[in-house]
Amino acid sequence: MPKSRSDRKKKAVYTPPPSAAKPKVSPRWVLPTLVTLMVLGVLWIAVYYIAGSMIPYMSDLGNWNLAIGFGGIILALILGTRWH
């Protein structure tokens, strides 16, 4: 004898998965600071190579000018990892 519909196994009611987490939003200062550090780092190195011997404080620093310029660029790249 066939089983009646009420005897069949009941399916669980579908519940949708929870909504995805809201996307992260960067603080407003991250992007302007990132761009500023990158531009200043590149400009520092460019000015050092073009007119470093004519600027008193740059000639005193010598090759530390490269460290200053690359330091700004590296800080900008590190800050870029926080930008969403």
PDB file of C-alpha atoms in Angstrom:
ATOM      1  CA  MET A   1       0.000   0.000   0.000  1.00  0.00           C
ATOM      2  CA  PRO A   2       1.448   3.460  -0.935  1.00  0.00           C
ATOM      3  CA  LYS A   3       2.411   5.829   1.826  1.00  0.00           C
ATOM      4  CA  SER A   4       0.361   8.908   2.339  1.00  0.00           C
ATOM      5  CA  ARG A   5       1.879  12.331   1.963  1.00  0.00           C
ATOM      6  CA  SER A   6       1.764  13.031   5.657  1.00  0.00           C
ATOM      7  CA  ASP A   7       3.919   9.980   6.419  1.00  0.00           C
ATOM      8  CA  ARG A   8       6.797  11.165   4.225  1.00  0.00           C
ATOM      9  CA  LYS A   9       9.821  12.800   5.800  1.00  0.00           C
ATOM     10  CA  LYS A  10       9.369  16.553   6.142  1.00  0.00           C
ATOM     11  CA  LYS A  11      12.043  18.746   4.551  1.00  0.00           C
ATOM     12  CA  ALA A  12      13.657  21.434   6.614  1.00  0.00           C
ATOM     13  CA  VAL A  13      12.524  24.942   5.836  1.00  0.00           C
ATOM     14  CA  TYR A  14      15.081  26.817   3.717  1.00  0.00           C
ATOM     15  CA  THR A  15      16.889  29.550   5.581  1.00  0.00           C
ATOM     16  CA  PRO A  16      19.138  31.783   3.528  1.00  0.00           C
ATOM     17  CA  PRO A  17      22.743  32.205   4.657  1.00  0.00           C
ATOM     18  CA  PRO A  18      23.512  35.298   6.722  1.00  0.00           C
ATOM     19  CA  SER A  19      24.331  38.364   4.692  1.00  0.00           C
ATOM     20  CA  ALA A  20      27.986  38.991   3.942  1.00  0.00           C
ATOM     21  CA  ALA A  21      29.896  41.342   6.172  1.00  0.00           C
ATOM     22  CA  LYS A  22      29.934  44.965   5.131  1.00  0.00           C
ATOM     23  CA  PRO A  23      32.961  45.873   3.030  1.00  0.00           C
ATOM     24  CA  LYS A  24      35.751  47.540   4.932  1.00  0.00           C
ATOM     25  CA  VAL A  25      36.102  51.252   4.403  1.00  0.00           C
ATOM     26  CA  SER A  26      39.452  52.956   4.718  1.00  0.00           C
ATOM     27  CA  PRO A  27      39.865  56.017   6.883  1.00  0.00           C
ATOM     28  CA  ARG A  28      39.764  59.182   4.808  1.00  0.00           C
ATOM     29  CA  TRP A  29      43.394  60.080   5.527  1.00  0.00           C
ATOM     30  CA  VAL A  30      44.913  56.913   4.040  1.00  0.00           C
ATOM     31  CA  LEU A  31      44.789  57.734   0.330  1.00  0.00           C
ATOM     32  CA  PRO A  32      45.948  61.374   0.531  1.00  0.00           C
ATOM     33  CA  THR A  33      48.807  60.377   2.843  1.00  0.00           C
ATOM     34  CA  LEU A  34      49.774  57.502   0.559  1.00  0.00           C
ATOM     35  CA  VAL A  35      49.894  59.727  -2.528  1.00  0.00           C
ATOM     36  CA  THR A  36      51.749  62.492  -0.673  1.00  0.00           C
ATOM     37  CA  LEU A  37      54.450  60.136   0.622  1.00  0.00           C
ATOM     38  CA  MET A  38      54.904  58.554  -2.790  1.00  0.00           C
ATOM     39  CA  VAL A  39      55.204  61.889  -4.599  1.00  0.00           C
ATOM     40  CA  LEU A  40      57.510  63.390  -1.972  1.00  0.00           C
ATOM     41  CA  GLY A  41      59.775  60.338  -2.059  1.00  0.00           C
ATOM     42  CA  VAL A  42      60.105  60.440  -5.840  1.00  0.00           C
ATOM     43  CA  LEU A  43      60.590  64.228  -5.848  1.00  0.00           C
ATOM     44  CA  TRP A  44      63.246  64.019  -3.122  1.00  0.00           C
ATOM     45  CA  ILE A  45      65.276  61.537  -5.165  1.00  0.00           C
ATOM     46  CA  ALA A  46      64.773  63.511  -8.391  1.00  0.00           C
ATOM     47  CA  VAL A  47      65.840  66.810  -6.799  1.00  0.00           C
ATOM     48  CA  TYR A  48      68.853  65.086  -5.237  1.00  0.00           C
ATOM     49  CA  TYR A  49      70.042  63.833  -8.602  1.00  0.00           C
ATOM     50  CA  ILE A  50      69.279  67.027 -10.515  1.00  0.00           C
ATOM     51  CA  ALA A  51      70.332  69.758  -8.082  1.00  0.00           C
ATOM     52  CA  GLY A  52      71.663  68.007  -4.994  1.00  0.00           C
ATOM     53  CA  SER A  53      75.065  69.660  -5.156  1.00  0.00           C
ATOM     54  CA  MET A  54      73.500  73.148  -5.277  1.00  0.00           C
ATOM     55  CA  ILE A  55      71.275  72.688  -2.201  1.00  0.00           C
ATOM     56  CA  PRO A  56      73.293  72.979   1.033  1.00  0.00           C
ATOM     57  CA  TYR A  57      71.440  70.526   3.245  1.00  0.00           C
ATOM     58  CA  MET A  58      71.199  67.923   0.480  1.00  0.00           C
ATOM     59  CA  SER A  59      74.919  67.943  -0.229  1.00  0.00           C
ATOM     60  CA  ASP A  60      75.555  67.505   3.513  1.00  0.00           C
ATOM     61  CA  LEU A  61      73.367  64.410   3.652  1.00  0.00           C
ATOM     62  CA  GLY A  62      75.106  62.683   0.752  1.00  0.00           C
ATOM     63  CA  ASN A  63      73.683  59.262  -0.054  1.00  0.00           C
ATOM     64  CA  TRP A  64      71.275  59.480   2.870  1.00  0.00           C
ATOM     65  CA  ASN A  65      69.077  61.389   0.442  1.00  0.00           C
ATOM     66  CA  LEU A  66      68.364  58.068  -1.274  1.00  0.00           C
ATOM     67  CA  ALA A  67      67.366  56.544   2.054  1.00  0.00           C
ATOM     68  CA  ILE A  68      64.994  59.456   2.705  1.00  0.00           C
ATOM     69  CA  GLY A  69      63.414  59.192  -0.745  1.00  0.00           C
ATOM     70  CA  PHE A  70      63.084  55.421  -0.710  1.00  0.00           C
ATOM     71  CA  GLY A  71      61.840  55.586   2.885  1.00  0.00           C
ATOM     72  CA  GLY A  72      58.925  57.759   1.744  1.00  0.00           C
ATOM     73  CA  ILE A  73      58.170  55.388  -1.115  1.00  0.00           C
ATOM     74  CA  ILE A  74      58.314  52.319   1.138  1.00  0.00           C
ATOM     75  CA  LEU A  75      56.057  53.968   3.729  1.00  0.00           C
ATOM     76  CA  ALA A  76      53.577  54.752   0.949  1.00  0.00           C
ATOM     77  CA  LEU A  77      53.587  51.114  -0.168  1.00  0.00           C
ATOM     78  CA  ILE A  78      53.090  49.892   3.392  1.00  0.00           C
ATOM     79  CA  LEU A  79      50.229  52.353   3.822  1.00  0.00           C
ATOM     80  CA  GLY A  80      48.786  51.087   0.545  1.00  0.00           C
ATOM     81  CA  THR A  81      48.131  47.716   2.175  1.00  0.00           C
ATOM     82  CA  ARG A  82      45.648  49.421   4.525  1.00  0.00           C
ATOM     83  CA  TRP A  83      43.683  50.995   1.679  1.00  0.00           C
ATOM     84  CA  HIS A  84      40.476  49.180   0.761  1.00  0.00           C
TER      85      HIS A  84
END
